[in-house]
Amino acid sequence: MSLNNSSNIFLDSVPSSTNRFQVNVINEGQDSCAAVNDDSDPPHYEETSFGHETQNRLRISFRPGNQECYDNFLQSGETAKTDSSFHAYDSHTNTYYLQTFGHNTMDAVPKIEYYRNTGSVSGPKVNRPSLLEIHEQLAKNVTVAPGSADRVANGDGTPGEEPGDSKAEDTAGAVKFGWVKGVLVRCMLNIWGVMLFIRLSWIVGEAGIGLGIIIIGLSVVVTTLTGISMSAICTNGVVRGGGAYYLISRSLGPEFGGSIGLIFAFANAVAVAMYVVGFAETVVDLLKESDSMMVDPTNDIRIIGSITVVILLGISVAGMEWEAKAQVILLVILLIAIANFFIGTVIPSNNEKKSRGFFNYQASIFAENFGPSFTKGEGFFSVFAIFFPAATGILAGANISGDLEDPQDAIPRGTMLAIFITTVAYLGVAICVAACVVRDATGSVNDTIISGMNCNGSAACGLGYDFSRCRHEPCQYGLMNNFQVMSMVSGFGPLITAGIFSATLSSALASLVSAPKVFQALCKDNIFKGLQFFAKGYGKNNEPLRGYLLTFVIAMAFILIAELNVIAPIISNFFLASYALINFSCFHASYAKSPGWRPAYGIYNMWVSLFGAVLCCAVMFVINWWAAVITYVIELFLYIYVTYRKPDVNWGSSTQALSYVSALDNALELTTVEDHVKNFRPQCIVLTGGPMTRPALLDITHAFTKNSGLCICCEVFVGPRKLCVKEMNSGMAKKQAWLIKNKIKAFYAAVAADYFRDGVRSLLQASGLGRMKPNTLVIGYKKNWRKAPLTEIENYVGIIHDAFDFEIGVIIVRISQGFDISQVLRVQDELEKLEQERLALEATIKDNECEEGSGGIRGLFKKAGKLNITKLPPKKESSINTIQSRHVGEFNQKLVEASTQFKKKQRKGTIDVWWLFDDGGLTLLIPYILTLRKKWKDCKLRIYVGGKVNRIEEEKLTMASLLSKFRIKFADIHIIGDINIKPNKESWKVFEEMIEPYRLHESCKDLTTAEKLKRETPWKITDTELEAVKEKSYRQVRLNELLQEHSRAANLIVLSLPVARKGSISDLLYMAWLEILTKNLPPVLLVRGNHKNVLTFYS
């Protein structure tokens, strides 16, 4: 049947919407068609809107015979609404459906809001419907609040989510920069330093045009490769504030990011001092020329530098907008100065400039200056080391990534274009100055060539000047001698001085902004706990004012030193270390082959990035080897510190991805190698339930698996599948985190099952991976077996049988107090909740103390009375522990102490090994591994084995020989010859009383009654069974007597576990054996291997 849009069906009527994501409301009352026919399957709905708009929008298909059910569905008022009849709020309906492509479903279409992080500055985070909501039966009576359906339909939230839930950072009014002002301008200003004006001419004079171009090219190769790698990383996801630190930390993890971030921020802070001192030195030189010195050169540098850095700090604190305007003004001055130089090269030279070596463009000068002419002590690498810092500065834009409109687009575009423009400028200036100015000049206008004089063949000689005396005595002019060549060549000299000022001040300003921004990002991540104070930001741009002040203090300290020749190489190496790690980050992310590595910037290659990283490291040593060593030592120290502290962050780094790949490769490689007895190690499944509920069982297992074998803490959730799966999934991460927090090297695994035994059977078969599969099951002794339901006993003994069926060894651990402390944990949780409520109440009261009136305060105290919370002593740090220890002591202090007994260092004593049956050696291997641990190293092994009374010495020698071949040290060997004699009457009487409630006593009854009892209580111990295994029962009781006699004072007893033959030994009798065997003893490990060798004496 089809439903028409008739008025008797649809309550509301609004124009049909063409939105592809809409909300339909369908009322689901308590009465349904299921009430009509309880035995029938629930109806199947099929809704579609792919037909013509005039055709029916909703169709319901039904099975034969169910039409009456659907008629009742319509007549009872359970109406369905299409998109054309939806209203934001309808009091007649109370269940919402989302409509996607005209189909009524909760499934949502792909939207960017679903993929944002919580608190995203780019928009709200929206939660898509969970798989549980889509998969499970739709809940009834879901209230649709007014307007909530609209929000869902528009993708603004999920039902029930309040508009105020979003904690996204308010960035309204924040100043954001594009790629030109934010990246290009900053990078160009930072790359163009004073080196361009006062050192480039000297570099070309020393290395010549040819090698000079190579020096510039090699520097550009380093920066270009770094820029490419940085572009790849930037376009692999949203980039936040923090620049180089953010890129490295999110790629390589907090260890690398934290170490390089700290030294990079420090280097930028000291760089402020370097650039400011460079500016101050230029000003002092001008003061010298005009004879206007204030005190002396050193103190004048300090005074001018201090004033300058205060002004720069004021510009920075005023806000990024003012700082950006200042940068633009400085760039304009710098560009005018560079243009002034090129104009000066074509202005005809006068006699004064010619005497100083400037002859305009001359082919002879170009040819003469093309080759190198290194002076004493200089070489290619020394000249390269001097030039390379001029090529740095490519991270100036990335360092303010948090203030960019679109960092993913701005950083690659602005950085790469800045590298290209500055490279062209460097090459142009180098070639032009080398084609116009000779290497040596006297500066004397009288050193001209007189007719008839012999020319020495130099370019200057051909141009009418004789500078030959510069070969024998130092000259003050020319490329090699005068650092102010560009001022001389330029059309207007003071503009070059202005360019020098612009270059130094812009670089200082960029560093003054970069250092606090990087440092703030580092502090926000809380990698270094003591630096959290500097994470706070102020204003709409989240300005790091505290970071500015710290940078100012560091800069002032180094400005007052006024001698940066020693620290300058270290700063260059700090920057290079950052470049190296950026390149390595790109290589590492590519090499890890993570599906999450999808950079939009495709012009990169992982091997080229690796070459860039190696090149950066090589350049570090070329510039200054001792500075490189210091850099690596500092970075290594910080790396070790961060690794030791283990910050609680997870950024999905490539280190994690590569760890996974390595683990997977190693696991696959293991599968190609056959197991060998020499490499056997206990790989245990431990039935702890939640790992925190049975800590002692986990501790003793961890003692012999730590660093040597696999340990899996397992929990079986028994009950309704839906509830169990929900509970299991919600606790997985928490319980694994508990293991990590307590430094237990183990995994947590859980299964949901209808029955406990089925769950354990699944774990035994499916746990592990490849060769890393469990070979030993560890369980706690069931102390309450006499009070437990029969099904629990059947499950307990059944899992032992299952383990043996799967050829898995079994270890049963018994301690006097038992293992389960879940009740203690519940008490602690309740007390913690009460304490948290009390503290929250006190805080609320304190916040309201200043408010007018006392009604609010009285109300709070009334609330306190209802909660029955009394104010405790003011010692807040110890109050929780005090309350807990008091209540826990009242509950069961002995149980708490017993739960930690294996965490403590064991007293000097023995581990008594009762190796009664040969199970392959597991009974001997477990205690041997324990003696290797620090907590058990003071315990010696005593070996007890059964033997014949008349061969005690011979068997003792035989066992000693075997142990020596196994290379297992022991303190003593005891041969027990009286194991098989009957126990004394008192001991046997205890055993008989123990099993009495579970005996059938069929021999005392007639045959009919006996058969009836067997059918009704098949779990009881029959007289036939008891008589058949009487000797074994005697042995268990006798062994307890021997254990009481020999091992009562032992630290630990390791004993061969008796095996119950399936179908022959009842569960209750087997539990009685275990009970009498381990009764009134120190901690006992009942061990039974899978009867395959785990020890060998072959090499």
Short mmCIF file of N, CA, C and O in Angstrom, two decimals, residues 840-883:
data_model
loop_
_atom_site.label_atom_id
_atom_site.label_comp_id
_atom_site.label_asym_id
_atom_site.label_seq_id
_atom_site.Cartn_x
_atom_site.Cartn_y
_atom_site.Cartn_z
N ALA A 840 34.62 20.31 45.82
CA ALA A 840 33.85 21.15 44.90
C ALA A 840 32.91 22.06 45.68
O ALA A 840 32.74 23.24 45.33
N LEU A 841 32.32 21.53 46.73
CA LEU A 841 31.42 22.34 47.55
C LEU A 841 32.17 23.47 48.24
O LEU A 841 31.71 24.61 48.27
N GLU A 842 33.35 23.16 48.79
CA GLU A 842 34.15 24.20 49.43
C GLU A 842 34.55 25.28 48.44
O GLU A 842 34.53 26.47 48.76
N ALA A 843 34.90 24.87 47.21
CA ALA A 843 35.28 25.85 46.20
C ALA A 843 34.11 26.74 45.82
O ALA A 843 34.25 27.95 45.65
N THR A 844 32.92 26.14 45.72
CA THR A 844 31.73 26.92 45.39
C THR A 844 31.41 27.91 46.49
O THR A 844 31.06 29.07 46.24
N ILE A 845 31.53 27.45 47.73
CA ILE A 845 31.28 28.34 48.87
C ILE A 845 32.26 29.51 48.86
O ILE A 845 31.90 30.66 49.08
N LYS A 846 33.52 29.19 48.59
CA LYS A 846 34.55 30.23 48.58
C LYS A 846 34.28 31.25 47.48
O LYS A 846 34.47 32.46 47.67
N ASP A 847 33.81 30.78 46.30
CA ASP A 847 33.54 31.69 45.20
C ASP A 847 32.36 32.61 45.49
O ASP A 847 32.25 33.70 44.94
N ASN A 848 31.46 32.15 46.36
CA ASN A 848 30.26 32.93 46.64
C ASN A 848 30.33 33.73 47.93
O ASN A 848 29.34 34.33 48.37
N GLU A 849 31.51 33.73 48.58
CA GLU A 849 31.64 34.42 49.86
C GLU A 849 31.41 35.92 49.72
O GLU A 849 30.94 36.59 50.65
N CYS A 850 31.80 36.46 48.57
CA CYS A 850 31.72 37.91 48.40
C CYS A 850 30.36 38.37 47.87
O CYS A 850 30.13 39.57 47.69
N GLU A 851 29.47 37.45 47.57
CA GLU A 851 28.17 37.83 47.03
C GLU A 851 27.28 38.40 48.15
O GLU A 851 27.41 38.05 49.32
N GLU A 852 26.36 39.28 47.76
CA GLU A 852 25.44 39.87 48.74
C GLU A 852 24.41 38.85 49.19
O GLU A 852 23.99 37.99 48.43
N GLY A 853 24.01 38.99 50.46
CA GLY A 853 23.01 38.09 51.01
C GLY A 853 23.63 36.79 51.43
O GLY A 853 24.72 36.43 51.03
N SER A 854 22.94 36.07 52.26
CA SER A 854 23.45 34.81 52.78
C SER A 854 22.60 33.63 52.36
O SER A 854 22.84 32.51 52.78
N GLY A 855 21.53 33.90 51.56
CA GLY A 855 20.65 32.80 51.17
C GLY A 855 21.38 31.75 50.37
O GLY A 855 21.22 30.56 50.57
N GLY A 856 22.22 32.21 49.43
CA GLY A 856 22.95 31.26 48.60
C GLY A 856 23.89 30.41 49.42
O GLY A 856 24.01 29.20 49.22
N ILE A 857 24.55 31.00 50.39
CA ILE A 857 25.49 30.24 51.22
C ILE A 857 24.75 29.22 52.07
O ILE A 857 25.16 28.07 52.20
N ARG A 858 23.61 29.69 52.66
CA ARG A 858 22.83 28.75 53.48
C ARG A 858 22.34 27.57 52.63
O ARG A 858 22.34 26.43 53.09
N GLY A 859 21.97 27.89 51.38
CA GLY A 859 21.52 26.81 50.51
C GLY A 859 22.61 25.79 50.25
O GLY A 859 22.39 24.59 50.22
N LEU A 860 23.84 26.31 50.11
CA LEU A 860 24.96 25.39 49.88
C LEU A 860 25.20 24.51 51.09
O LEU A 860 25.49 23.32 50.99
N PHE A 861 25.07 25.11 52.31
CA PHE A 861 25.27 24.29 53.51
C PHE A 861 24.16 23.26 53.67
O PHE A 861 24.38 22.17 54.17
N LYS A 862 22.92 23.65 53.23
CA LYS A 862 21.86 22.67 53.25
C LYS A 862 22.18 21.51 52.33
O LYS A 862 21.95 20.34 52.64
N LYS A 863 22.75 21.85 51.17
CA LYS A 863 23.16 20.79 50.23
C LYS A 863 24.23 19.91 50.84
O LYS A 863 24.22 18.69 50.71
N ALA A 864 25.14 20.54 51.59
CA ALA A 864 26.18 19.76 52.26
C ALA A 864 25.57 18.82 53.28
O ALA A 864 26.00 17.68 53.45
N GLY A 865 24.52 19.30 53.99
CA GLY A 865 23.87 18.44 54.96
C GLY A 865 23.21 17.26 54.30
O GLY A 865 23.23 16.15 54.82
N LYS A 866 22.61 17.50 53.12
CA LYS A 866 21.97 16.39 52.42
C LYS A 866 22.99 15.38 51.95
O LYS A 866 22.75 14.17 51.96
N LEU A 867 24.12 15.86 51.53
CA LEU A 867 25.18 14.95 51.09
C LEU A 867 25.87 14.27 52.24
O LEU A 867 26.64 13.35 52.04
N ASN A 868 25.61 14.77 53.46
CA ASN A 868 26.23 14.21 54.67
C ASN A 868 27.75 14.30 54.57
O ASN A 868 28.47 13.35 54.84
N ILE A 869 28.21 15.47 54.13
CA ILE A 869 29.66 15.70 54.00
C ILE A 869 30.09 16.62 55.12
O ILE A 869 29.60 17.74 55.24
N THR A 870 30.98 16.18 55.92
CA THR A 870 31.51 17.01 57.00
C THR A 870 32.88 17.51 56.62
O THR A 870 33.63 16.83 55.93
N LYS A 871 33.19 18.69 57.11
CA LYS A 871 34.47 19.29 56.76
C LYS A 871 35.60 18.58 57.49
O LYS A 871 35.55 18.36 58.69
N LEU A 872 36.60 18.21 56.72
CA LEU A 872 37.74 17.47 57.25
C LEU A 872 38.88 18.42 57.55
O LEU A 872 38.85 19.59 57.20
N PRO A 873 39.92 17.95 58.23
CA PRO A 873 41.07 18.80 58.51
C PRO A 873 41.62 19.41 57.24
O PRO A 873 41.52 18.82 56.16
N PRO A 874 42.26 20.57 57.32
CA PRO A 874 42.66 21.31 56.13
C PRO A 874 43.84 20.71 55.38
O PRO A 874 44.29 21.28 54.42
N LYS A 875 44.37 19.59 55.81
CA LYS A 875 45.50 19.00 55.11
C LYS A 875 44.98 18.24 53.90
O LYS A 875 44.73 17.04 53.94
N LYS A 876 44.80 18.96 52.80
CA LYS A 876 44.10 18.40 51.64
C LYS A 876 44.89 17.28 50.99
O LYS A 876 44.35 16.32 50.49
N GLU A 877 46.20 17.39 50.94
CA GLU A 877 46.96 16.40 50.20
C GLU A 877 46.92 15.03 50.83
O GLU A 877 47.09 14.02 50.19
N SER A 878 46.68 14.96 52.15
CA SER A 878 46.68 13.67 52.82
C SER A 878 45.30 13.22 53.25
O SER A 878 45.14 12.14 53.78
N SER A 879 44.29 14.07 53.03
CA SER A 879 42.95 13.75 53.54
C SER A 879 42.37 12.51 52.88
O SER A 879 41.81 11.65 53.55
N ILE A 880 42.54 12.41 51.54
CA ILE A 880 41.96 11.25 50.85
C ILE A 880 42.61 9.97 51.33
O ILE A 880 41.95 8.98 51.63
N ASN A 881 43.93 9.98 51.40
CA ASN A 881 44.64 8.78 51.83
C ASN A 881 44.26 8.40 53.26
O ASN A 881 44.16 7.22 53.60
N THR A 882 44.06 9.43 54.10
CA THR A 882 43.69 9.14 55.49
C THR A 882 42.33 8.46 55.57
O THR A 882 42.16 7.45 56.25
N ILE A 883 41.36 9.03 54.84
CA ILE A 883 40.02 8.43 54.85
C ILE A 883 40.08 7.02 54.29
O ILE A 883 39.53 6.08 54.85
#
